[in-house]
Amino acid sequence: MAKNHVTTTINGEPVEFLCETQQTLLDVLRDELQLTGSKEGCASGDCGACSVMVDDRVVCSCLVMGVEAEGKSIETIEGMADGDQLHPLQQKFLENAALQCGICTPGFLVAAKALLEKNPDPTETEVRYWLAGNLCRCTGYDKIIRSVLEVAEEAKGA
Amino acid sequence: MDGNANGYRWIGTRTIRPDGVDKVTGRAAFGADFSLPGMLVGKILRSPHAHARILRINTDKAETVPGVKAVVTSADFPEIPPAEATKGSSPPNYRHLSQNLMAREKVLYDGHAVAAVAATSAAIATEALALIEVDYEILPHVTGVLEAMADEAPVLHEDLFTGGVDPKPEKSSNIAKRVEFAIGDTDAGFDAADVIVERDYDTEGIHQGYIEPHAVVASMGADRQANIWCSSQGHFMVRQYCAGLLNMSIGDIKVTPAEIGGGFGGKTTVYLEPVALLLSKKSGLPIKMVMTREEVFRGTGPTSGSYMTIKVGAKRDGTITAAEADLRFFAGAFPGAPVHLGCMCGFTPYDIENVKAIGYDVVTNRPKAISYRAPGAPIAAFGIESAIDELAKKLGIEPLALREMNAAKEGTRTAYGPTLGVVGFEETLEAAKMHPQMSEPLGPNQGRGIASGYWFNVGGESSASVSINEDGTITVTSGAPDIGGSRASLCIMAAEIFGVDIDQVRAVIGDTTATAFNRHTGGSRVTFALGAVVIEAAEDCVRQLRERAAKTWDIDIDAVEWENGEARPAGENAGKFEPLTLMDIAEKTPMTGGPIGVKKSSNVQGPGPAFGTHICDVEVDRETGHVKILRYTAIQDAGRAIHPGYVEGQMQGGVAQGIGWALNEEYIYGEDGRLQNPGFLDYRIPVASDLPMIDTVIVEIPNPTHPFGVRGVGEIPIIPPMAAVANAIEDAVGLRLTSLPMSPPKVLSALDDGH
Amino acid sequence: MNGMRYEAPSSVDEASALLAGASGETRVLAGGTDLLVQLRSGMVAPELVVDVKKIKEMMTYSVSDGAYTIGAAVPSAQLHEDADLLGMWTGVVEAMDLVGSTQIQGRASLGGNLCNASPAADSVPAMISAGAVCTVAGPNGRRDVPVEEICTGPGQTSLAKGEIVVTINLPKQAPRTGDAYLRFIPRTEMDIAVVGVGVCLTLDEGGTCTDARVSLGAVAPTALLVKECADALVGTKVDDAAMANLDAAARAAASPIDDKRGTVEFRTKVSGVLARRAAAIALERAGS
């Protein structure tokens, strides 16, 4: 079967790729486009390590078909920093030691960014429930949640 | 603990980890992120049966699929005869490891690897796997520990006879080993007791649950020179095991460590690497193999489950007079349950004259067990800390007070032999007593539980190098993978010794050619042992820097001191010389004797054993059995917290794992011996909304054998939580739960039974 | 999966024709949160996947005289962001909002949740108790089907070849109506429902229940619409006695299995507990 030709936008840049019908968006990002920042933890939508934005919604890229990217605007972890300027969430995660092995970190950052864009002043409970689809085995979530709350707090003052 | 308060410049501060930016931007390369040109995809065929004889494997059809470049079975691996099972002086048992890697003659669990293919795409590899024909003769299986120990149990290994019993049994069985640790006379001790608690407990198999599946890229040419990139807790271990399993020379294998996405002990062995090497050799191309999540659960080591009997006795006044533990741990398909470690650690928090701990290592038709964070100790602690709690209630003494009365301290003799040196258990109890959580009011159906734990931590073979670069920056090369932030700690320790700014120091993990042998990362050893070696190397560098300054000034080295990153004359009589900074000296090294770099290797001894005490508040929904964690505090003696943020992180992570172990995590096997929940949907690790903030208190009783007083911190935090939760549930609704996990159906059933 | 064809038609008729015309297995792709898991695990290997997200009427929703017509593939997150819909049919929207994580919510839909026909689907008991009706389109035209008649067994629907659920229609709510959905899961998120209960009830001016629909999920091969539960509530002020009867009726109607997510005993007992708790919330919403 011939591959599908897809035209899309990734992190603001126009991108074209070929993919098999059975390849997911995660497969495409990692294997065709060498954007390996999004991770595969489970391939079944249970861990959130593959989180990306598709048209302003945070989704699991392992549950989106590669062909569905046609005409969409996709944002991955690779697009979160602005050149060498880290996003406040990225900076806060570093300052607070909110990552240990770091495999879940890209997914958390993408999901947390989506939260603060939708709800700039979440409660601790709201942050925890929003991020419930992102599994972390190293940190116990404490420093991650604190980091998100602190960024929200600091944005209020700014 | 403020670094400055202890007189240190960097020790105890919260620096930003050197590998951090890569990890928050997605640039860091984990095992599956690496690629080589021309790479093939490798996949493994796994047994669908829990126990079966392999009558025949036919790979002909698979080999002819276009795009398939290599197929291997156990026939491609050297057979390791019993006499060569242990090569060298340390584990593993290579014979068992080889049989686990790819089944020979028998498959021993649902998920056991049987064959592997390499193909030009994942789709073709999957298609080829489906064409491999395996004829199985299904055998009866056994997954429970008591069932496996029974006389009539199906036997996994005809050549397995129980070790540690005298005389050696004539019949093979599933009991691989019996161990015993004892001091004093427990019979007499129980006779002297006024109150005795004796109870049975059981726990299920639990997976480490790292979010990153195992991954490797391997390349081996016809000349048997091999290159491996993998995420592992020990690249020297990978090299050693591959050599042992494939009858290769260690020097022919180079392993480069990728960043590792969690290990917790589960990545201290090999599952893919030797298979990938053989596929690579056969096909002539590099091979990439990445496990699916289902494979991780079905095919890699969980930790043991158990059946335990704990008996403790005390006098009216609270003095514990005797303690016994009978621990039966299942190891999965090959021997190696960490039952001896459970026996050793379980009662160590308490100064008890009469202790007897007996352990059984039992094989079952499950994946081969591997370490999980303080292996064996959390399981034993569930039973023992629950029994101690019950004892306290029976005596009418507060649980913390009972522990204080019997606390182990310097000079206490352990049941497994050594006498404790300087330790901080009492200090953790004191800190628990003073903690605000203890005075938080508790409402209806809410309760509070306390539990403690002990782990001895390890040292081990460690190698590192410290180099002064031409501009005065410092590179620390460590041979042990960084699984928790150790690069940050190594930089801190080096910066402290050199007296320079933290940004002048970078730590990297070298490949197997960069340093001498390193034991894998585990046992909470890296900050301690690699730290010790790095410190030694850094001190050697400082001496050399002083030598260069002495040479420059033409004075004696004894007249040169090193402070705040500079060489200075030591006192007025040494001479009037302007200080020379590290940068000054570095720039001039070509003229003063050449580059400065030191390599150190050592089998570091004297790790600091350590203790933790946890406080857990829960609320129980009486109508559904749902348990909610309201508050949690972990208190732990870290010796010296090099980087408090990462010490806290280790504590919080271990607590979260312990809570999952307590409430919802378990391997679920069907009657057919197949694993029913090989995924994160039904293997339920805690999610963010399940947990509150986890408060941490770091107690510092420095370890006398480490230059900065470091004790390992990574493993203790997972030891107390299960009993802390169980004790809190008992306090909340008067129910003593003795079976893990304490999932809602079990809690509700127990509530309804009113027991 | 080699040779799997992907089509993204822009009309219902086109989609229906594609599905009807295929000789092998077909699947509809809405949010993909069930389908892609099934494709990856090899559980299903369709010859054709029809992506319905370019079909406007399946991706939009509207309200007319209090009645909602909701495109079957509208992502749940979008429904949850609509304050009016959330306020009117709180049970339905909250039920769908419980499915999976935030990431799942960005894609999962009422139509997908329904047609995947898992006995434990969260939105289904809520839709049933709300009296939701599906508009189904197929080669023979369109027909309206009550939600409770769609699922016929685990993974099975009553849809004929070529038929698609186009919209989910929620009726105009009578005054003093409230709905609620509760589920039991072992953790706080991310689990499949062990038991799910949807309750919708209407009160008269005096506070007496005049109409009720109660639906149980995850305790039978399909979600159940339990008349005996409704009977326990209608004509009462939903007092303790009514609640006790409701509890008993729910337990009697549940016929769950033992599986890795729960035991028969547990599911039966909790059916009663959740029925009471959901009814209490629905009652409060009806009164306010």
XYZ file of N, CA, C and O in Angstrom, chain C residues 49 54 63 74 77 87 126 144 152 176-177 185 211 232 235 259 274:
68
model
N -10.775 2.345 7.574
C -11.093 3.226 8.699
C -11.695 4.497 8.123
O -11.090 5.138 7.257
N -14.382 15.173 9.558
C -14.554 16.247 8.577
C -16.042 16.460 8.272
O -16.412 17.281 7.424
N -28.564 23.960 20.133
C -29.712 23.813 21.024
C -30.891 24.566 20.408
O -30.725 25.651 19.848
N -18.181 15.141 18.560
C -17.679 16.341 19.238
C -16.821 15.929 20.421
O -17.243 15.112 21.238
N -14.136 17.514 25.726
C -13.637 18.747 26.347
C -14.457 19.948 25.892
O -14.705 20.881 26.650
N -24.602 23.080 32.608
C -25.587 23.424 33.634
C -26.881 22.655 33.494
O -27.508 22.274 34.483
N -25.455 7.669 31.864
C -25.933 9.050 31.997
C -26.837 9.422 30.829
O -27.882 10.056 31.012
N -34.366 7.288 14.324
C -34.034 7.668 15.703
C -34.098 6.432 16.589
O -35.056 5.648 16.514
N -25.728 -3.938 22.275
C -26.399 -5.223 22.428
C -25.547 -6.225 23.192
O -26.030 -7.286 23.571
N -37.584 21.499 37.039
C -37.210 20.773 38.264
C -36.714 19.366 37.935
O -37.131 18.366 38.524
N -35.833 19.336 36.973
C -35.176 18.075 36.620
C -33.692 18.182 36.936
O -33.078 19.224 36.685
N -14.242 3.865 40.962
C -12.955 3.383 40.444
C -11.987 3.265 41.614
O -12.147 3.966 42.605
N -41.021 11.733 37.886
C -40.441 10.951 36.800
C -38.993 10.630 37.172
O -38.315 11.450 37.793
N -38.842 2.961 42.581
C -38.524 3.238 43.989
C -38.552 4.729 44.283
O -38.703 5.149 45.430
N -43.114 9.090 42.908
C -44.179 9.192 43.901
C -43.661 9.423 45.310
O -44.428 9.553 46.248
N -14.074 -9.956 37.642
C -12.945 -9.815 36.716
C -11.852 -9.014 37.400
O -11.951 -8.718 38.586
N -23.933 3.673 45.066
C -23.839 4.760 44.088
C -25.220 5.214 43.624
O -25.413 6.396 43.315
